[in-house]
Coordinates of C-alpha atoms and ligand atoms in Angstrom, one line a residue:
M25 CA -16.0 13.1 1.4
K26 CA -16.9 10.0 2.9
I27 CA -15.4 6.4 2.9
K28 CA -17.8 4.5 4.6
N29 CA -18.3 6.6 8.0
M30 CA -14.9 8.4 7.8
E31 CA -15.2 12.0 6.5
L32 CA -12.5 13.6 4.7
R33 CA -11.8 17.2 4.3
N34 CA -10.8 16.8 0.7
R35 CA -10.4 14.1 -1.9
F36 CA -6.5 13.7 -1.6
I37 CA -4.9 11.1 0.2
R38 CA -1.4 10.2 0.7
S39 CA -0.7 7.0 -0.9
A40 CA 1.2 4.5 1.6
T41 CA 4.8 5.4 1.5
Y42 CA 7.2 3.5 4.0
D43 CA 9.7 5.9 5.8
K44 CA 12.1 3.9 7.7
S45 CA 11.8 6.2 10.7
S46 CA 10.7 3.6 13.4
D47 CA 12.8 2.4 16.0
E48 CA 14.5 -1.2 16.2
K49 CA 11.2 -2.5 17.4
G50 CA 9.0 -0.8 14.9
H51 CA 7.7 1.4 17.2
V52 CA 7.0 5.1 16.4
T53 CA 9.8 7.8 17.0
D54 CA 9.8 11.6 17.3
K55 CA 11.1 11.7 13.6
R56 CA 7.8 9.7 12.6
I57 CA 5.5 12.3 14.0
E58 CA 7.2 15.0 12.4
L59 CA 6.7 13.6 9.1
F60 CA 3.1 13.0 9.4
A61 CA 2.5 16.0 11.1
D62 CA 4.0 18.0 7.9
L63 CA 1.6 15.9 5.8
A64 CA -1.2 16.8 7.9
D65 CA -0.4 20.4 8.2
G66 CA 0.0 20.4 4.3
G67 CA -3.7 19.9 3.8
V68 CA -4.1 16.2 2.5
G69 CA -7.4 14.6 3.7
L70 CA -6.3 11.0 4.5
I71 CA -2.6 9.6 5.2
V72 CA -2.0 6.1 4.5
T73 CA 1.1 4.9 6.5
G74 CA 3.6 2.7 4.7
L75 CA 4.1 -0.7 5.3
T76 CA 3.3 -1.8 8.6
Y77 CA 3.7 -5.5 9.5
V78 CA 1.2 -7.8 11.2
H79 CA 3.4 -10.6 12.1
P80 CA 7.4 -11.0 12.9
S81 CA 7.8 -13.3 9.9
G82 CA 6.4 -10.4 7.4
Q83 CA 8.9 -7.7 8.2
L84 CA 10.8 -6.6 5.1
A85 CA 13.8 -4.8 6.8
A86 CA 15.0 -2.8 10.0
F87 CA 13.4 0.2 11.3
E88 CA 9.8 -0.8 9.5
S89 CA 6.7 0.0 11.3
S90 CA 5.1 -2.7 13.2
I91 CA 1.7 -3.4 14.5
A92 CA 2.6 -6.9 15.5
T93 CA 2.5 -6.6 19.3
D94 CA 0.5 -4.6 21.9
G95 CA 3.6 -2.6 22.8
C96 CA 3.1 -0.8 19.6
I97 CA -0.1 0.7 20.5
P98 CA 1.0 3.8 22.7
G99 CA 3.3 5.1 20.1
L100 CA 0.8 4.5 17.4
K101 CA -1.7 6.6 19.4
R102 CA 0.9 9.3 19.6
L103 CA 0.8 9.2 15.9
T104 CA -2.8 9.5 15.2
A105 CA -3.2 12.0 17.7
A106 CA -0.5 14.4 16.1
V107 CA -2.6 13.8 12.6
H108 CA -6.0 14.4 14.2
D109 CA -4.6 17.6 15.9
R110 CA -4.2 18.9 12.4
G111 CA -7.4 17.8 10.9
A112 CA -6.5 15.0 8.9
K113 CA -7.3 11.5 9.0
I114 CA -5.0 8.4 9.1
A115 CA -5.2 4.5 8.1
V116 CA -2.6 2.2 8.8
Q117 CA -1.3 -0.2 5.9
L118 CA -1.6 -3.9 7.2
Y119 CA 0.9 -6.1 5.3
H120 CA 2.8 -9.3 5.2
T121 CA 5.9 -9.4 3.0
G122 CA 5.9 -12.8 2.0
R123 CA 9.1 -14.0 0.4
E124 CA 10.5 -10.7 0.0
N125 CA 12.4 -10.7 3.1
A126 CA 14.4 -13.8 2.4
R127 CA 17.7 -11.9 2.7
F128 CA 16.8 -10.1 5.9
L129 CA 15.7 -13.4 7.7
E130 CA 18.5 -15.2 6.3
A131 CA 21.1 -13.0 8.4
K132 CA 19.0 -14.1 11.3
G133 CA 19.1 -17.6 10.6
E134 CA 15.5 -17.9 9.7
Q135 CA 13.7 -18.6 6.4
A136 CA 11.1 -16.7 4.5
I137 CA 7.5 -18.0 3.7
A138 CA 5.5 -17.7 0.5
P139 CA 2.5 -19.3 -1.0
S140 CA 4.8 -21.7 -3.1
F141 CA 8.3 -22.2 -4.0
V142 CA 8.8 -21.1 -7.6
P143 CA 11.8 -23.1 -9.4
N144 CA 13.9 -21.1 -11.7
D145 CA 12.4 -17.7 -10.9
P146 CA 14.1 -15.0 -13.0
Y147 CA 12.6 -12.3 -10.7
F148 CA 13.8 -13.7 -7.4
I149 CA 16.7 -16.1 -6.6
Q150 CA 16.7 -16.1 -3.0
D151 CA 16.1 -18.9 -0.2
Y152 CA 12.4 -19.4 0.9
R153 CA 9.9 -22.0 1.2
Q154 CA 6.1 -22.7 1.0
M155 CA 3.8 -21.9 4.0
T156 CA 2.1 -24.6 5.8
E157 CA -2.0 -24.3 6.0
E158 CA -1.3 -23.5 9.9
E159 CA 1.1 -20.9 8.9
I160 CA -1.5 -19.4 6.5
W161 CA -4.1 -19.3 9.2
E162 CA -1.6 -17.7 11.7
I163 CA -1.2 -14.8 9.3
V164 CA -4.9 -14.4 8.7
E165 CA -5.3 -14.1 12.8
A166 CA -2.5 -11.8 12.7
F167 CA -4.0 -9.5 10.5
G168 CA -7.3 -9.5 12.5
D169 CA -5.2 -8.6 15.7
A170 CA -3.2 -5.9 14.1
A171 CA -6.6 -4.3 12.8
K172 CA -8.2 -4.5 16.4
R173 CA -4.8 -2.7 17.7
A174 CA -5.2 0.0 14.8
R175 CA -8.6 0.7 16.1
E176 CA -7.5 0.9 19.7
A177 CA -4.8 3.4 18.5
E178 CA -7.4 5.3 17.1
F179 CA -6.6 4.9 13.4
D180 CA -9.8 6.1 11.6
A181 CA -9.5 3.1 9.0
V182 CA -7.2 0.2 8.1
Q183 CA -5.9 -0.6 4.6
V184 CA -5.1 -4.3 3.5
H185 CA -2.0 -4.3 1.4
G186 CA -2.8 -6.4 -1.5
A187 CA -0.6 -4.9 -4.3
H188 CA 2.9 -4.9 -5.3
V189 CA 5.2 -7.8 -4.5
Y190 CA 4.1 -8.8 -1.0
L191 CA 2.0 -11.8 0.5
L192 CA -1.4 -11.0 -0.9
S193 CA -0.1 -10.4 -4.4
Q194 CA 2.0 -13.5 -4.1
F195 CA -1.1 -15.5 -3.3
L196 CA -3.1 -13.8 -6.0
S197 CA -0.6 -14.2 -8.7
P198 CA -0.5 -17.6 -10.7
F199 CA 3.0 -17.1 -11.2
T200 CA 3.9 -16.9 -7.3
N201 CA 1.0 -19.3 -6.3
R202 CA 1.4 -22.9 -7.4
R203 CA -0.4 -24.6 -4.6
E204 CA -2.6 -27.6 -5.3
D205 CA -4.7 -27.1 -2.3
A206 CA -7.6 -24.7 -1.4
W207 CA -5.3 -21.6 -1.3
G208 CA -4.0 -22.1 -4.9
G209 CA -5.2 -23.0 -8.6
T210 CA -8.5 -21.3 -9.5
P211 CA -8.7 -17.6 -9.1
E212 CA -11.2 -17.8 -6.4
N213 CA -8.7 -20.0 -4.4
R214 CA -5.9 -17.6 -5.1
L215 CA -8.2 -14.9 -3.7
R216 CA -9.1 -17.0 -0.6
L217 CA -6.4 -15.3 1.7
H218 CA -8.0 -11.9 0.9
R219 CA -11.3 -13.2 2.2
E220 CA -10.3 -14.8 5.1
V221 CA -8.2 -11.5 6.1
Y222 CA -11.2 -9.6 5.2
N223 CA -13.7 -11.7 7.2
T224 CA -11.3 -12.1 10.3
I225 CA -10.7 -8.2 10.5
R226 CA -14.3 -7.8 10.3
R227 CA -15.2 -9.9 13.2
K228 CA -12.4 -8.0 15.5
V229 CA -13.4 -4.5 14.4
G230 CA -16.9 -4.3 14.0
H231 CA -19.1 -3.5 11.1
D232 CA -18.7 0.3 11.4
Y233 CA -15.1 0.6 10.8
P234 CA -13.6 1.4 7.3
V235 CA -11.5 -1.7 5.7
L236 CA -9.9 -0.5 2.8
I237 CA -7.6 -2.5 0.3
K238 CA -4.9 -1.7 -2.1
I239 CA -5.1 -4.1 -4.9
G240 CA -2.8 -5.2 -7.7
V241 CA -4.9 -5.9 -10.5
Q242 CA -2.0 -6.9 -13.1
D243 CA 1.6 -8.1 -12.8
G244 CA 4.4 -6.3 -14.3
C245 CA 6.1 -9.7 -14.9
S246 CA 5.5 -12.3 -17.5
G247 CA 3.5 -15.2 -16.6
G248 CA 1.6 -13.3 -13.8
L249 CA -1.6 -12.0 -13.0
Q250 CA -3.8 -10.6 -16.1
F251 CA -6.1 -7.6 -15.9
S252 CA -9.2 -9.6 -17.0
E253 CA -8.7 -11.6 -13.7
G254 CA -7.5 -8.6 -11.6
K255 CA -10.7 -6.6 -12.1
Q256 CA -12.9 -9.5 -11.4
A257 CA -10.8 -10.0 -8.1
A258 CA -11.5 -6.1 -7.4
Q259 CA -15.3 -6.4 -8.1
L260 CA -15.3 -9.5 -5.5
L261 CA -13.6 -7.6 -2.9
A262 CA -16.0 -4.7 -3.1
Q263 CA -19.0 -7.2 -2.9
W264 CA -17.4 -9.0 0.1
G265 CA -17.3 -5.6 2.0
F266 CA -13.9 -3.7 1.6
D267 CA -15.0 0.0 1.8
A268 CA -12.6 1.5 -0.8
L269 CA -10.3 0.0 -3.3
E270 CA -7.0 1.8 -4.3
I271 CA -6.0 0.5 -8.0
S272 CA -2.5 -0.4 -8.5
Q273 CA -0.3 -3.2 -10.0
G274 CA 0.7 -6.5 -8.7
L275 CA 4.1 -8.1 -8.9
R276 CA 7.3 -6.3 -10.5
G277 CA 8.9 -6.7 -13.6
K278 CA 12.7 -6.0 -13.8
A279 CA 12.7 -2.3 -14.9
Y280 CA 11.0 0.6 -13.2
E281 CA 8.4 0.8 -16.3
E282 CA 7.0 -2.6 -15.1
T283 CA 6.5 -1.4 -11.4
E284 CA 4.2 0.7 -9.3
F285 CA 6.5 3.6 -9.4
K286 CA 7.2 4.5 -12.9
T287 CA 9.8 7.2 -13.8
N288 CA 10.0 9.7 -16.7
I289 CA 6.7 11.2 -15.8
S290 CA 7.5 14.4 -17.7
S291 CA 4.3 14.8 -20.0
L292 CA 0.3 14.6 -19.4
D293 CA 0.3 11.2 -21.5
R294 CA 2.8 9.7 -18.9
E295 CA 0.6 10.8 -16.0
A296 CA -2.0 8.9 -14.2
Y297 CA -0.8 5.4 -15.6
F298 CA -3.3 3.2 -14.0
R299 CA -6.3 5.5 -15.0
P300 CA -7.6 2.9 -17.5
W301 CA -7.8 0.2 -15.0
C302 CA -9.6 2.5 -12.5
R303 CA -12.1 3.5 -15.0
E304 CA -13.1 -0.1 -15.8
I305 CA -13.2 -1.1 -12.3
K306 CA -15.3 2.1 -11.1
D307 CA -17.9 1.0 -13.3
L308 CA -18.1 -2.6 -11.8
V309 CA -18.2 -1.6 -7.9
D310 CA -20.1 0.5 -5.7
V311 CA -17.5 1.6 -3.2
P312 CA -15.1 4.3 -3.5
V313 CA -12.1 4.0 -6.0
M314 CA -8.7 5.6 -5.4
I315 CA -6.3 6.4 -8.4
V316 CA -2.7 6.2 -7.7
G317 CA 0.5 6.5 -10.0
G318 CA 2.0 9.2 -11.5
L319 CA -0.6 12.1 -10.8
R320 CA 1.2 15.4 -11.1
T321 CA -1.1 18.1 -12.8
F322 CA -4.1 19.4 -11.0
E323 CA -6.3 20.0 -13.9
L324 CA -5.9 16.3 -14.9
M325 CA -7.0 15.1 -11.5
E326 CA -9.9 17.2 -11.5
K327 CA -10.6 15.9 -14.9
I328 CA -10.5 12.0 -13.6
I329 CA -12.8 13.1 -10.6
R330 CA -15.5 14.8 -13.0
N331 CA -15.3 12.1 -15.5
G332 CA -16.0 9.6 -12.7
D333 CA -13.1 7.7 -13.5
A334 CA -12.1 7.6 -9.5
D335 CA -13.4 9.2 -6.3
F336 CA -10.1 10.0 -4.7
I337 CA -6.7 11.1 -5.8
S338 CA -3.8 9.3 -4.2
L339 CA -0.3 10.6 -4.3
S340 CA 3.1 9.4 -3.0
R341 CA 6.0 11.1 -4.4
P342 CA 4.6 14.5 -4.8
L343 CA 4.1 14.5 -1.1
I344 CA 7.5 13.4 -0.6
R345 CA 8.7 16.5 -2.6
K346 CA 6.4 18.8 -1.0
P347 CA 4.2 17.8 1.8
G348 CA 2.4 21.1 1.6
I349 CA 1.2 20.9 -2.0
I350 CA -2.6 20.5 -1.2
N351 CA -2.7 23.7 0.7
E352 CA -1.1 25.4 -2.2
W353 CA -3.6 24.2 -4.7
K354 CA -6.1 24.9 -2.3
S355 CA -5.1 28.4 -2.2
G356 CA -5.2 28.8 -6.0
N357 CA -1.6 28.2 -6.9
R358 CA -2.3 25.2 -9.0
H359 CA 1.3 24.4 -10.3
R360 CA 2.0 20.9 -11.5
A361 CA 3.6 18.8 -8.8
T362 CA 7.6 19.6 -8.6
C363 CA 8.2 15.8 -8.0
I364 CA 10.5 14.8 -11.0
S365 CA 9.9 11.1 -10.4
C366 CA 13.6 10.3 -10.2
N367 CA 12.9 7.5 -7.5
Q368 CA 16.1 8.7 -5.4
C369 CA 13.6 8.8 -2.7
L370 CA 13.1 5.1 -3.0
E371 CA 16.9 4.3 -3.8
A372 CA 17.8 6.1 -0.4
L373 CA 15.3 4.0 1.4
R374 CA 16.8 0.8 0.1
K375 CA 20.1 2.1 1.5
G376 CA 18.6 2.4 4.9
E377 CA 18.1 6.1 5.1
V378 CA 15.1 7.7 6.5
L379 CA 12.5 9.1 3.8
H380 CA 13.4 12.2 2.1
C381 CA 13.4 13.9 -1.3
A382 CA 16.8 13.8 -2.7
Q383 CA 16.2 16.7 -5.0
K384 CA 15.1 18.8 -2.1
K385 CA 18.1 17.9 -0.2
A386 CA 20.4 18.7 -2.8
K387 CA 18.9 22.0 -3.1
E388 CA 19.0 22.6 0.4
E389 CA 22.5 21.8 0.5
S390 CA 23.8 24.0 -2.4
Ligands
LIG412 C1 9.5 6.0 -1.4 C2 8.2 5.0 -1.8 C3 8.0 4.3 -0.6 C4 6.7 3.6 -1.0 N1 6.3 2.9 -0.1 C5 4.8 2.2 -0.1 C6 4.3 1.5 0.9 O1 4.8 1.2 1.9 N2 3.0 0.6 0.5 C7 2.3 1.0 -0.7 O2 1.5 0.3 -1.0 N3 3.2 1.6 -1.6 C8 4.2 2.2 -1.3 N4 4.8 2.9 -2.5 C9 4.0 3.2 -3.6 C10 3.1 4.3 -3.5 O3 2.3 4.4 -2.7 C11 2.5 4.8 -5.2 O4 1.6 3.6 -5.3 C12 3.6 4.9 -6.1 O5 4.7 5.6 -5.7 C13 2.8 5.7 -7.4 O6 2.3 6.8 -6.7 P1 3.0 8.3 -7.1 O7 3.2 8.4 -8.6 O8 2.4 9.3 -6.6 O9 4.3 8.3 -6.4 C14 6.0 3.8 -2.1 C15 6.3 4.7 -3.2 C16 7.5 5.3 -3.0 C17 8.2 6.1 -3.9

């Protein structure tokens, strides 16, 4: 299986999952190497790292991974080597958190930045401000520099984070982007940041390097991005040159059901919850499409690939529960993923703990 010139040993991808295992500077630790080595040993084809900030203003929380300075490169090199030694490939997820770090920055006496300030926003009541044009260009440049560092650190690809609640989604969504200049208003203007980020990355890494994007094609909040516009955005991203699209949602609503990590995935009809979006987008683009979100049953994944609804299967929570599940499936033991989608992994991260499966931990302790 190939994405551009990157050959993968199978169609399974570990979807970006942040792990809070970096040190206070955002550098790689031994714990992080251990987490990634387990995944690579477990048989997955490509591992996408979790959130990795490209600029200090884009860091969400403490112990998050950084690629914002050259000082990050030696640790990242150790990480890519550990994955390559085990036969897997690795991409780094480049991102800026936008307004999401308002509380984190406030504690440091700084203010978060976003496309616009949204008055009376029921989803977000913290202090932040609209970015200047100069700041937008600084972030565009930071994405390019980060991609250059990624190549130097021997990542096989980069994935731009254009999904969920973060900066690129904030620009694409008409709910969070109220700008009246060339970065807001029309769908094309709201997608301008994506285009500039892509062009800058391409300029810095060359034409042979795989540049992927995870894109939120519909918001989970009211007044946000609609799928009719999101799928056109996906089509444009592929036309501009992104080498693969991972299809997810944009801004979150309040309940888990209105987010990218839905719960209660206890039956087949709750699985693969973004499949209808993938199917429509797959027909519109010539680049590989990665499906993510609630994939738990091997036979369903096979059906999705055979049906041509997606080219790659991307998993997050099932691999937190069991990093070795791909090898088990390969050996013929095609059991349903044991992850129960309780989201306690996420809750633990939010409390500052290093990534782990709460169910597995409880079982080990009993
Ligand atoms: C603990 C946790 C951390 C996550 N971190 C990221 C992240 O860093 N970047 C990202 O794009 N998505 C992140 N996600 C979302 C997943 O990549 C994925 O889109 C979502 O969980 C649905 O897939 P799943 O049902 O296989 O878990 C995270 C999800 C979880 C549960």
